[in-house]
């Protein structure tokens, strides 16, 4: 079964029609490659400041389009993935807010969930329910979109730290997204995640 069998109350017409990846590097690029290979999203839009990197992502077929205007990238997106440094998340979330639809689910790949959740709370306010925090335990020493590959998440763990504000369907959607990449998804509280990661880092 693929992601389209599970998304949005199992309505087969409502797979991830548009995925927006904010930060098309190793993690964002690998996610795009994996989801494209799994055939679970129709259109991938990318955002990044490095023109050469974004053009390369187009050439490699990783994304379908890109823009330096984040509101254009996330417009009409079903899922938005933030794959940028922790310090950039609050301003990016604030910048995209005007064009986020109420149905859009946002997730991230940041390693320190407490600070990410606070950033999301500051930027999104009462729309925090649309944000499902995540952390893939995967990576390489390489960086940039050219280092990305579709198998990066296979047999790796993805930790989700759902919030009390999240709707169950939103958490399920992000879980299925990662599972379609070959990953194993586990859920922890924000505090437990950060305690475990602090102890093992």
mmCIF file of N, CA, C and O in Angstrom, residues 27 108-110 134-139 151-161 174-175 178-179 181-188 192-193 196-197 200:
data_model
loop_
_atom_site.group_PDB
_atom_site.id
_atom_site.type_symbol
_atom_site.label_atom_id
_atom_site.label_comp_id
_atom_site.label_asym_id
_atom_site.label_seq_id
_atom_site.Cartn_x
_atom_site.Cartn_y
_atom_site.Cartn_z
ATOM 1 N N UNK A 27 18.614 16.231 3.567
ATOM 2 C CA UNK A 27 17.397 15.653 4.129
ATOM 3 C C UNK A 27 16.187 15.962 3.250
ATOM 4 O O UNK A 27 15.424 15.064 2.873
ATOM 5 N N UNK A 108 8.665 19.180 10.440
ATOM 6 C CA UNK A 108 10.057 19.640 10.363
ATOM 7 C C UNK A 108 10.976 18.449 10.560
ATOM 8 O O UNK A 108 10.522 17.324 10.792
ATOM 9 N N UNK A 109 12.283 18.707 10.467
ATOM 10 C CA UNK A 109 13.274 17.643 10.665
ATOM 11 C C UNK A 109 14.308 18.044 11.715
ATOM 12 O O UNK A 109 15.394 17.486 11.778
ATOM 13 N N UNK A 110 13.955 19.020 12.550
ATOM 14 C CA UNK A 110 14.904 19.564 13.522
ATOM 15 C C UNK A 110 15.222 18.611 14.656
ATOM 16 O O UNK A 110 14.395 17.778 15.046
ATOM 17 N N UNK A 134 8.800 16.656 13.898
ATOM 18 C CA UNK A 134 9.432 15.387 13.555
ATOM 19 C C UNK A 134 10.944 15.488 13.541
ATOM 20 O O UNK A 134 11.506 16.578 13.439
ATOM 21 N N UNK A 135 11.594 14.335 13.651
ATOM 22 C CA UNK A 135 13.055 14.293 13.639
ATOM 23 C C UNK A 135 13.540 12.974 13.052
ATOM 24 O O UNK A 135 13.488 11.938 13.720
ATOM 25 N N UNK A 136 13.979 12.970 11.799
ATOM 26 C CA UNK A 136 14.561 11.748 11.229
ATOM 27 C C UNK A 136 15.960 11.499 11.802
ATOM 28 O O UNK A 136 16.807 12.393 11.806
ATOM 29 N N UNK A 137 16.177 10.280 12.287
ATOM 30 C CA UNK A 137 17.499 9.895 12.799
ATOM 31 C C UNK A 137 18.263 9.288 11.627
ATOM 32 O O UNK A 137 18.425 8.070 11.502
ATOM 33 N N UNK A 138 18.685 10.150 10.728
ATOM 34 C CA UNK A 138 19.365 9.709 9.507
ATOM 35 C C UNK A 138 20.180 10.868 8.970
ATOM 36 O O UNK A 138 19.856 12.033 9.206
ATOM 37 N N UNK A 139 21.229 10.545 8.261
ATOM 38 C CA UNK A 139 22.056 11.579 7.661
ATOM 39 C C UNK A 139 23.384 11.003 7.215
ATOM 40 O O UNK A 139 23.679 9.821 7.445
ATOM 41 N N UNK A 151 17.202 6.275 -0.590
ATOM 42 C CA UNK A 151 17.247 5.253 0.459
ATOM 43 C C UNK A 151 17.733 5.779 1.804
ATOM 44 O O UNK A 151 17.933 4.987 2.731
ATOM 45 N N UNK A 152 17.899 7.076 1.939
ATOM 46 C CA UNK A 152 18.483 7.622 3.171
ATOM 47 C C UNK A 152 17.715 7.184 4.418
ATOM 48 O O UNK A 152 18.312 6.944 5.462
ATOM 49 N N UNK A 153 16.392 7.087 4.322
ATOM 50 C CA UNK A 153 15.583 6.828 5.511
ATOM 51 C C UNK A 153 15.190 5.369 5.685
ATOM 52 O O UNK A 153 14.541 5.019 6.676
ATOM 53 N N UNK A 154 15.580 4.523 4.739
ATOM 54 C CA UNK A 154 15.212 3.112 4.819
ATOM 55 C C UNK A 154 15.825 2.481 6.064
ATOM 56 O O UNK A 154 17.034 2.592 6.314
ATOM 57 N N UNK A 155 14.964 1.841 6.867
ATOM 58 C CA UNK A 155 15.377 1.169 8.108
ATOM 59 C C UNK A 155 15.958 2.132 9.142
ATOM 60 O O UNK A 155 16.680 1.707 10.056
ATOM 61 N N UNK A 156 15.647 3.407 8.999
ATOM 62 C CA UNK A 156 16.030 4.383 10.020
ATOM 63 C C UNK A 156 14.797 4.797 10.807
ATOM 64 O O UNK A 156 13.664 4.606 10.366
ATOM 65 N N UNK A 157 15.026 5.378 11.964
ATOM 66 C CA UNK A 157 13.937 5.785 12.836
ATOM 67 C C UNK A 157 13.566 7.245 12.596
ATOM 68 O O UNK A 157 14.440 8.099 12.435
ATOM 69 N N UNK A 158 12.280 7.512 12.561
ATOM 70 C CA UNK A 158 11.758 8.870 12.535
ATOM 71 C C UNK A 158 10.995 9.084 13.831
ATOM 72 O O UNK A 158 10.071 8.322 14.139
ATOM 73 N N UNK A 159 11.380 10.077 14.601
ATOM 74 C CA UNK A 159 10.679 10.375 15.850
ATOM 75 C C UNK A 159 9.707 11.518 15.610
ATOM 76 O O UNK A 159 10.105 12.601 15.171
ATOM 77 N N UNK A 160 8.443 11.280 15.893
ATOM 78 C CA UNK A 160 7.448 12.344 15.898
ATOM 79 C C UNK A 160 7.146 12.704 17.350
ATOM 80 O O UNK A 160 7.108 11.834 18.218
ATOM 81 N N UNK A 161 6.940 13.990 17.591
ATOM 82 C CA UNK A 161 6.590 14.455 18.934
ATOM 83 C C UNK A 161 5.269 15.219 18.844
ATOM 84 O O UNK A 161 5.247 16.448 18.917
ATOM 85 N N UNK A 174 1.598 12.443 8.524
ATOM 86 C CA UNK A 174 3.058 12.571 8.571
ATOM 87 C C UNK A 174 3.705 11.217 8.845
ATOM 88 O O UNK A 174 4.762 10.891 8.286
ATOM 89 N N UNK A 175 3.077 10.407 9.673
ATOM 90 C CA UNK A 175 3.597 9.049 9.910
ATOM 91 C C UNK A 175 3.634 8.248 8.623
ATOM 92 O O UNK A 175 4.644 7.606 8.295
ATOM 93 N N UNK A 178 6.449 9.297 6.181
ATOM 94 C CA UNK A 178 7.772 8.761 6.492
ATOM 95 C C UNK A 178 7.828 7.247 6.276
ATOM 96 O O UNK A 178 8.840 6.716 5.812
ATOM 97 N N UNK A 179 6.753 6.550 6.605
ATOM 98 C CA UNK A 179 6.741 5.103 6.394
ATOM 99 C C UNK A 179 6.883 4.754 4.913
ATOM 100 O O UNK A 179 7.492 3.742 4.559
ATOM 101 N N UNK A 181 8.752 6.117 2.956
ATOM 102 C CA UNK A 181 10.187 6.244 2.644
ATOM 103 C C UNK A 181 10.983 5.060 3.176
ATOM 104 O O UNK A 181 12.217 5.029 3.029
ATOM 105 N N UNK A 182 10.301 4.111 3.813
ATOM 106 C CA UNK A 182 10.979 2.944 4.363
ATOM 107 C C UNK A 182 11.415 3.102 5.797
ATOM 108 O O UNK A 182 12.153 2.258 6.321
ATOM 109 N N UNK A 183 10.966 4.170 6.453
ATOM 110 C CA UNK A 183 11.387 4.451 7.824
ATOM 111 C C UNK A 183 10.441 3.829 8.840
ATOM 112 O O UNK A 183 9.295 3.485 8.528
ATOM 113 N N UNK A 184 10.932 3.691 10.062
ATOM 114 C CA UNK A 184 10.118 3.263 11.197
ATOM 115 C C UNK A 184 9.787 4.494 12.030
ATOM 116 O O UNK A 184 10.688 5.242 12.434
ATOM 117 N N UNK A 185 8.504 4.732 12.275
ATOM 118 C CA UNK A 185 8.067 5.927 12.988
ATOM 119 C C UNK A 185 7.727 5.589 14.431
ATOM 120 O O UNK A 185 6.988 4.633 14.694
ATOM 121 N N UNK A 186 8.276 6.361 15.358
ATOM 122 C CA UNK A 186 7.934 6.237 16.774
ATOM 123 C C UNK A 186 7.515 7.603 17.286
ATOM 124 O O UNK A 186 7.924 8.639 16.743
ATOM 125 N N UNK A 187 6.704 7.611 18.334
ATOM 126 C CA UNK A 187 6.244 8.863 18.921
ATOM 127 C C UNK A 187 6.775 9.007 20.341
ATOM 128 O O UNK A 187 6.745 8.053 21.124
ATOM 129 N N UNK A 188 7.266 10.194 20.654
ATOM 130 C CA UNK A 188 7.724 10.540 21.996
ATOM 131 C C UNK A 188 7.148 11.907 22.351
ATOM 132 O O UNK A 188 6.758 12.673 21.466
ATOM 133 N N UNK A 192 10.681 14.188 26.414
ATOM 134 C CA UNK A 192 11.379 12.895 26.407
ATOM 135 C C UNK A 192 12.345 12.830 25.230
ATOM 136 O O UNK A 192 13.485 12.364 25.380
ATOM 137 N N UNK A 193 11.904 13.299 24.065
ATOM 138 C CA UNK A 193 12.791 13.323 22.899
ATOM 139 C C UNK A 193 14.070 14.079 23.208
ATOM 140 O O UNK A 193 15.177 13.594 22.953
ATOM 141 N N UNK A 196 16.365 12.242 25.656
ATOM 142 C CA UNK A 196 17.025 11.092 25.053
ATOM 143 C C UNK A 196 18.151 11.541 24.114
ATOM 144 O O UNK A 196 19.262 11.015 24.148
ATOM 145 N N UNK A 197 17.857 12.542 23.295
ATOM 146 C CA UNK A 197 18.860 13.020 22.342
ATOM 147 C C UNK A 197 20.040 13.681 23.050
ATOM 148 O O UNK A 197 21.186 13.566 22.612
ATOM 149 N N UNK A 200 22.313 10.954 24.344
ATOM 150 C CA UNK A 200 23.021 10.128 23.356
ATOM 151 C C UNK A 200 23.927 10.937 22.445
ATOM 152 O O UNK A 200 24.707 10.364 21.683
#
